[in-house]
PDB file of C-alpha atoms in Angstrom:
ATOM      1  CA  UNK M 227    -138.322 -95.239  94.706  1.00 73.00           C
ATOM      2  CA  UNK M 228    -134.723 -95.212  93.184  1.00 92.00           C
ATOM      3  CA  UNK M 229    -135.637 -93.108  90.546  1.00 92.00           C
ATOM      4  CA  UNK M 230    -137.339 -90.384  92.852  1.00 92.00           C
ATOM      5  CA  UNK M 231    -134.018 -90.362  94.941  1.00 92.00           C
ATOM      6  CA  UNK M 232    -132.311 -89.909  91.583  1.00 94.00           C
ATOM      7  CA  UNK M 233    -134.391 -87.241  90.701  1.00 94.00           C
ATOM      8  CA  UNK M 234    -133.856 -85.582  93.346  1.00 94.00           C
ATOM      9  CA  UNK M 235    -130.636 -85.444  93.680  1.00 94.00           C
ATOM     10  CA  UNK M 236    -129.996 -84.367  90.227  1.00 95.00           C
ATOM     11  CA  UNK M 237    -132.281 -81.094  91.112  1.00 96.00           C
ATOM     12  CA  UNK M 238    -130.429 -80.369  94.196  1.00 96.00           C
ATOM     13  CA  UNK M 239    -127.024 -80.548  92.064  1.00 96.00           C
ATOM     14  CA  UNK M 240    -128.449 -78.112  89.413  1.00 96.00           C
ATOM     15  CA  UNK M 241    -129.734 -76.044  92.153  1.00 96.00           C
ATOM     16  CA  UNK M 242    -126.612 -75.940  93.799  1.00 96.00           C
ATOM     17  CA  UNK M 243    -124.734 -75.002  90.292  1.00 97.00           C
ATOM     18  CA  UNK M 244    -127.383 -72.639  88.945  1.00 96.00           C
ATOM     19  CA  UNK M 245    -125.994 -70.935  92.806  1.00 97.00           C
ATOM     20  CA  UNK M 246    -122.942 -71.250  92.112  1.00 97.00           C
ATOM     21  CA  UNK M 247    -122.910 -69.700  88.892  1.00 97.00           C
ATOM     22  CA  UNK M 248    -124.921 -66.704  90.313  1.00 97.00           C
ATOM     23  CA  UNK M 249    -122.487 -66.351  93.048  1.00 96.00           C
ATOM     24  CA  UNK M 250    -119.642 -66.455  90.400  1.00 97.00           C
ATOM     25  CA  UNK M 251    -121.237 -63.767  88.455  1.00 96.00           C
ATOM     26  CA  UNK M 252    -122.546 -61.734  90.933  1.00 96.00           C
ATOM     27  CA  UNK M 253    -118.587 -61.546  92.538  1.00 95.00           C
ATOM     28  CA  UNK M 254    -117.217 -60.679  88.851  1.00 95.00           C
ATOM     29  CA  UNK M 255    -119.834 -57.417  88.547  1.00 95.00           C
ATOM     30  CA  UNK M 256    -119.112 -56.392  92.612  1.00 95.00           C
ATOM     31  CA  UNK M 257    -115.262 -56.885  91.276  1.00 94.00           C
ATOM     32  CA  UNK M 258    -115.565 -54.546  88.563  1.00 94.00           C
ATOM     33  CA  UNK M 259    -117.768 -52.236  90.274  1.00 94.00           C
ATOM     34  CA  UNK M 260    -114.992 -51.930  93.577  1.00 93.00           C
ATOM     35  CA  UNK M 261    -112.000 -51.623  90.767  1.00 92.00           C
ATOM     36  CA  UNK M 262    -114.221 -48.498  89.654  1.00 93.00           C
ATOM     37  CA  UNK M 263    -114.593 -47.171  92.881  1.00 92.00           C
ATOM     38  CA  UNK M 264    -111.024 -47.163  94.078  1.00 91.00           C
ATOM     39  CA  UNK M 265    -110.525 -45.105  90.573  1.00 90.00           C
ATOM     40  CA  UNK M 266    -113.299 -42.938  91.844  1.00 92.00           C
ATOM     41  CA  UNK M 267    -111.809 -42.559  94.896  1.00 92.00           C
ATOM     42  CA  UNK M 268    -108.285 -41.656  94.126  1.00 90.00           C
ATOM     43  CA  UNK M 269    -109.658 -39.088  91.989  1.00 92.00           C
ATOM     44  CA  UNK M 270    -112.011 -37.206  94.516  1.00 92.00           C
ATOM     45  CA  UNK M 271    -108.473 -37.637  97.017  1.00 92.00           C
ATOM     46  CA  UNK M 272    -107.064 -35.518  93.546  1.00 91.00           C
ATOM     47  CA  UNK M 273    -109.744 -33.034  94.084  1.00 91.00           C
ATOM     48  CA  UNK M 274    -109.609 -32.371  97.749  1.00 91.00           C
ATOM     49  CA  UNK M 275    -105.825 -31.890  97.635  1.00 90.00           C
ATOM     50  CA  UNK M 276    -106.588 -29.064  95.038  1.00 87.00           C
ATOM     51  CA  UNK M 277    -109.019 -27.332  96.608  1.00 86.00           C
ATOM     52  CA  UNK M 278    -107.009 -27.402  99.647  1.00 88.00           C
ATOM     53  CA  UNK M 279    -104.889 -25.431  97.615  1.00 86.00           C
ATOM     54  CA  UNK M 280    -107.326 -23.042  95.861  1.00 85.00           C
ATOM     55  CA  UNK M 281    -109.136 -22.489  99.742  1.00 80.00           C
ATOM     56  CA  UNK M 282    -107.608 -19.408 100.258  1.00 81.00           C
ATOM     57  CA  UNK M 283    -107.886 -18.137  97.026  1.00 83.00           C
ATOM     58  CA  UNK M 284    -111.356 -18.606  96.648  1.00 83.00           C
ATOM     59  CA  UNK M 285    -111.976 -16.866  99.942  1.00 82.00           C
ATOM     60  CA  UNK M 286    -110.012 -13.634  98.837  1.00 85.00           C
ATOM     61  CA  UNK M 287    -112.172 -13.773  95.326  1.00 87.00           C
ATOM     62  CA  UNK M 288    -115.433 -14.072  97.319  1.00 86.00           C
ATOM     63  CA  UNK M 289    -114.319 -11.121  99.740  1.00 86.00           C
ATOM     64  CA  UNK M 290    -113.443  -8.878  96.787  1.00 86.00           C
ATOM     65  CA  UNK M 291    -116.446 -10.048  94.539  1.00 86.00           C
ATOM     66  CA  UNK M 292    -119.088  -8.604  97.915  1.00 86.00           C
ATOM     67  CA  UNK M 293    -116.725  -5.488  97.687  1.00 86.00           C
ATOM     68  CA  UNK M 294    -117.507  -5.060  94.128  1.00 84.00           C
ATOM     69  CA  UNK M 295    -121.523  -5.835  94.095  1.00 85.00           C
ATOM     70  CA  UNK M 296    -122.196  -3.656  96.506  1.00 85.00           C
ATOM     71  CA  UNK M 297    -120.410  -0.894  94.604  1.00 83.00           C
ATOM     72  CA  UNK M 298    -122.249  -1.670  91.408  1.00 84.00           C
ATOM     73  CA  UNK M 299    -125.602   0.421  92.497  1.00 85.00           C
ATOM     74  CA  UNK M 300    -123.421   3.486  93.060  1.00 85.00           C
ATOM     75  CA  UNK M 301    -121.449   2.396  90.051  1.00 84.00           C
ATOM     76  CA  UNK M 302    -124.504   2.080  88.091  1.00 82.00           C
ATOM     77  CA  UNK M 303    -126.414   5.330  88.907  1.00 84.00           C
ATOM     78  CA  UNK M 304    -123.033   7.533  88.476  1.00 85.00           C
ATOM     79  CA  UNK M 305    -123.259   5.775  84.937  1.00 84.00           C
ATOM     80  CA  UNK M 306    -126.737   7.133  84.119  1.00 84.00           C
ATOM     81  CA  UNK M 307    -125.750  10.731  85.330  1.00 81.00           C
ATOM     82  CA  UNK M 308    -122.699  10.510  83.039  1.00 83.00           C
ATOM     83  CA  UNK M 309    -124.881   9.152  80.646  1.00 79.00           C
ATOM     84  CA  UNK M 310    -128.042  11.935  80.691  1.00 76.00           C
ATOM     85  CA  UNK M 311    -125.401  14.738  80.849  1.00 73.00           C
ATOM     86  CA  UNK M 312    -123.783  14.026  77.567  1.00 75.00           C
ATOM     87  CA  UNK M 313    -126.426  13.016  75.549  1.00 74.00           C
ATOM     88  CA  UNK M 314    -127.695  15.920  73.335  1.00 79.00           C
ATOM     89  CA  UNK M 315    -131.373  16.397  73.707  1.00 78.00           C
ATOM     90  CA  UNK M 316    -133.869  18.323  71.070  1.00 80.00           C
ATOM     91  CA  UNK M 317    -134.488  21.493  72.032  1.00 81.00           C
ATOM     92  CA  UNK M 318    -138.128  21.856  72.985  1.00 78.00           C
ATOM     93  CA  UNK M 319    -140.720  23.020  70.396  1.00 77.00           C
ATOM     94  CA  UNK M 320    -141.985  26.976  70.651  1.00 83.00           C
ATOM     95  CA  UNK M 321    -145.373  26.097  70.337  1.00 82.00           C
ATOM     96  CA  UNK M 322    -146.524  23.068  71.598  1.00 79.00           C
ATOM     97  CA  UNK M 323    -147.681  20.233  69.993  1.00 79.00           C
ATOM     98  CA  UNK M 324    -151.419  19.624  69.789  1.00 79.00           C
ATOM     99  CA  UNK M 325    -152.576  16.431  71.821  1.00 77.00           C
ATOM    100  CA  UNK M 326    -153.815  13.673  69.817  1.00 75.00           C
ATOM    101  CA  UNK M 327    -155.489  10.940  71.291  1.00 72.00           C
ATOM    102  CA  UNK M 328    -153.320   7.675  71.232  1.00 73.00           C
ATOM    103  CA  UNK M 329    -155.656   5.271  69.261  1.00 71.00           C
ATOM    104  CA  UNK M 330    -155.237   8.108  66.013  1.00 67.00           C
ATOM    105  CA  UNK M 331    -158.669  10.028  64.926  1.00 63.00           C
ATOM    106  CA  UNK M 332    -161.477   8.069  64.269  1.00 66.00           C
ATOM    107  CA  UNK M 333    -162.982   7.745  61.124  1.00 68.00           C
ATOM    108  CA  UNK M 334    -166.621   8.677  60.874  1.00 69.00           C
ATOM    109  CA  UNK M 335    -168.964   5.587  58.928  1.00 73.00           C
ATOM    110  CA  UNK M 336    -172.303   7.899  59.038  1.00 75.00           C
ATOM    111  CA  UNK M 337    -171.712   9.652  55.313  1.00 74.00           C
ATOM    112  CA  UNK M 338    -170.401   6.979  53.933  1.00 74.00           C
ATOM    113  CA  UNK M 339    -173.236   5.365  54.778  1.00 75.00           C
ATOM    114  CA  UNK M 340    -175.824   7.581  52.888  1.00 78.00           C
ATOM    115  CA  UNK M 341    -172.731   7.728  50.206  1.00 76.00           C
ATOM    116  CA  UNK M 342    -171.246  11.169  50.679  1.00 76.00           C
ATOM    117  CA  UNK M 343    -167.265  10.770  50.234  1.00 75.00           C
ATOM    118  CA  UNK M 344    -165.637  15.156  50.907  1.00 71.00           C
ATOM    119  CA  UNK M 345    -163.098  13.665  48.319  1.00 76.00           C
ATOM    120  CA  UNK M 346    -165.185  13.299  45.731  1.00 74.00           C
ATOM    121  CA  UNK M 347    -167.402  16.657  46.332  1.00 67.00           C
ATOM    122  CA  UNK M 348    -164.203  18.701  46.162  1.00 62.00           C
ATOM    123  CA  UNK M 349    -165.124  20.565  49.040  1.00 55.00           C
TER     124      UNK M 349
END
């Protein structure tokens, strides 16, 4: 009976230290962790105070940037006029050209096929 009592005792004592090394660790990596966020926060409290100064700034940009896009399709189609009126063109051919299907002439496989080549007969 004495050595059960023993026993367990000495596993409630290592329980109790195996928790209190857990505890001990576990407060060491929430330590580090709160360190890091008080950095993090001091520099998002850097941030805000800048863009409290840039606000206004930003607002102006984003007023004068709509301004600008919606000039850009008159802009753009003033820039193709310019563009079509300078460029020299070729002046357009007396007689017309005669139309040629897109795919080029076909080549004809019935006399070469009872061996007639009209390069060879010179005619």
């Amino acid at each position: 009976m004495t050595v059960l009592v023993v026993l367990t005792v000495v596993v409630i004592v290592l329980l109790i230290a195996g928790l209190a090394v857990y505890l001990y660790w576990a407060g060491t990596l929430l330590d580090r962790i709160g360190a890091k966020l008080e950095g993090a926060a001091d520099i998002v409290r850097g941030i805000v105070a800048d863009a409290k100064l840039i606000g206004p700034g930003v607002e102006h940009i984003n007023e004068t940037g709509g301004v600008v896009a919606g000039a850009l399709p008159l802009l753009y189609g003033m820039a193709e006029g310019i563009v079509a009126g300078v460029t020299p063109t070729a002046p357009p051919p007396e007689v017309p050209e005669v139309a040629r299907p897109a795919s080029g002439t076909r080549r004809s496989r019935l006399l070469a096929g009872v061996g007639y080549d009209p390069e060879l007969s010179g005619t």
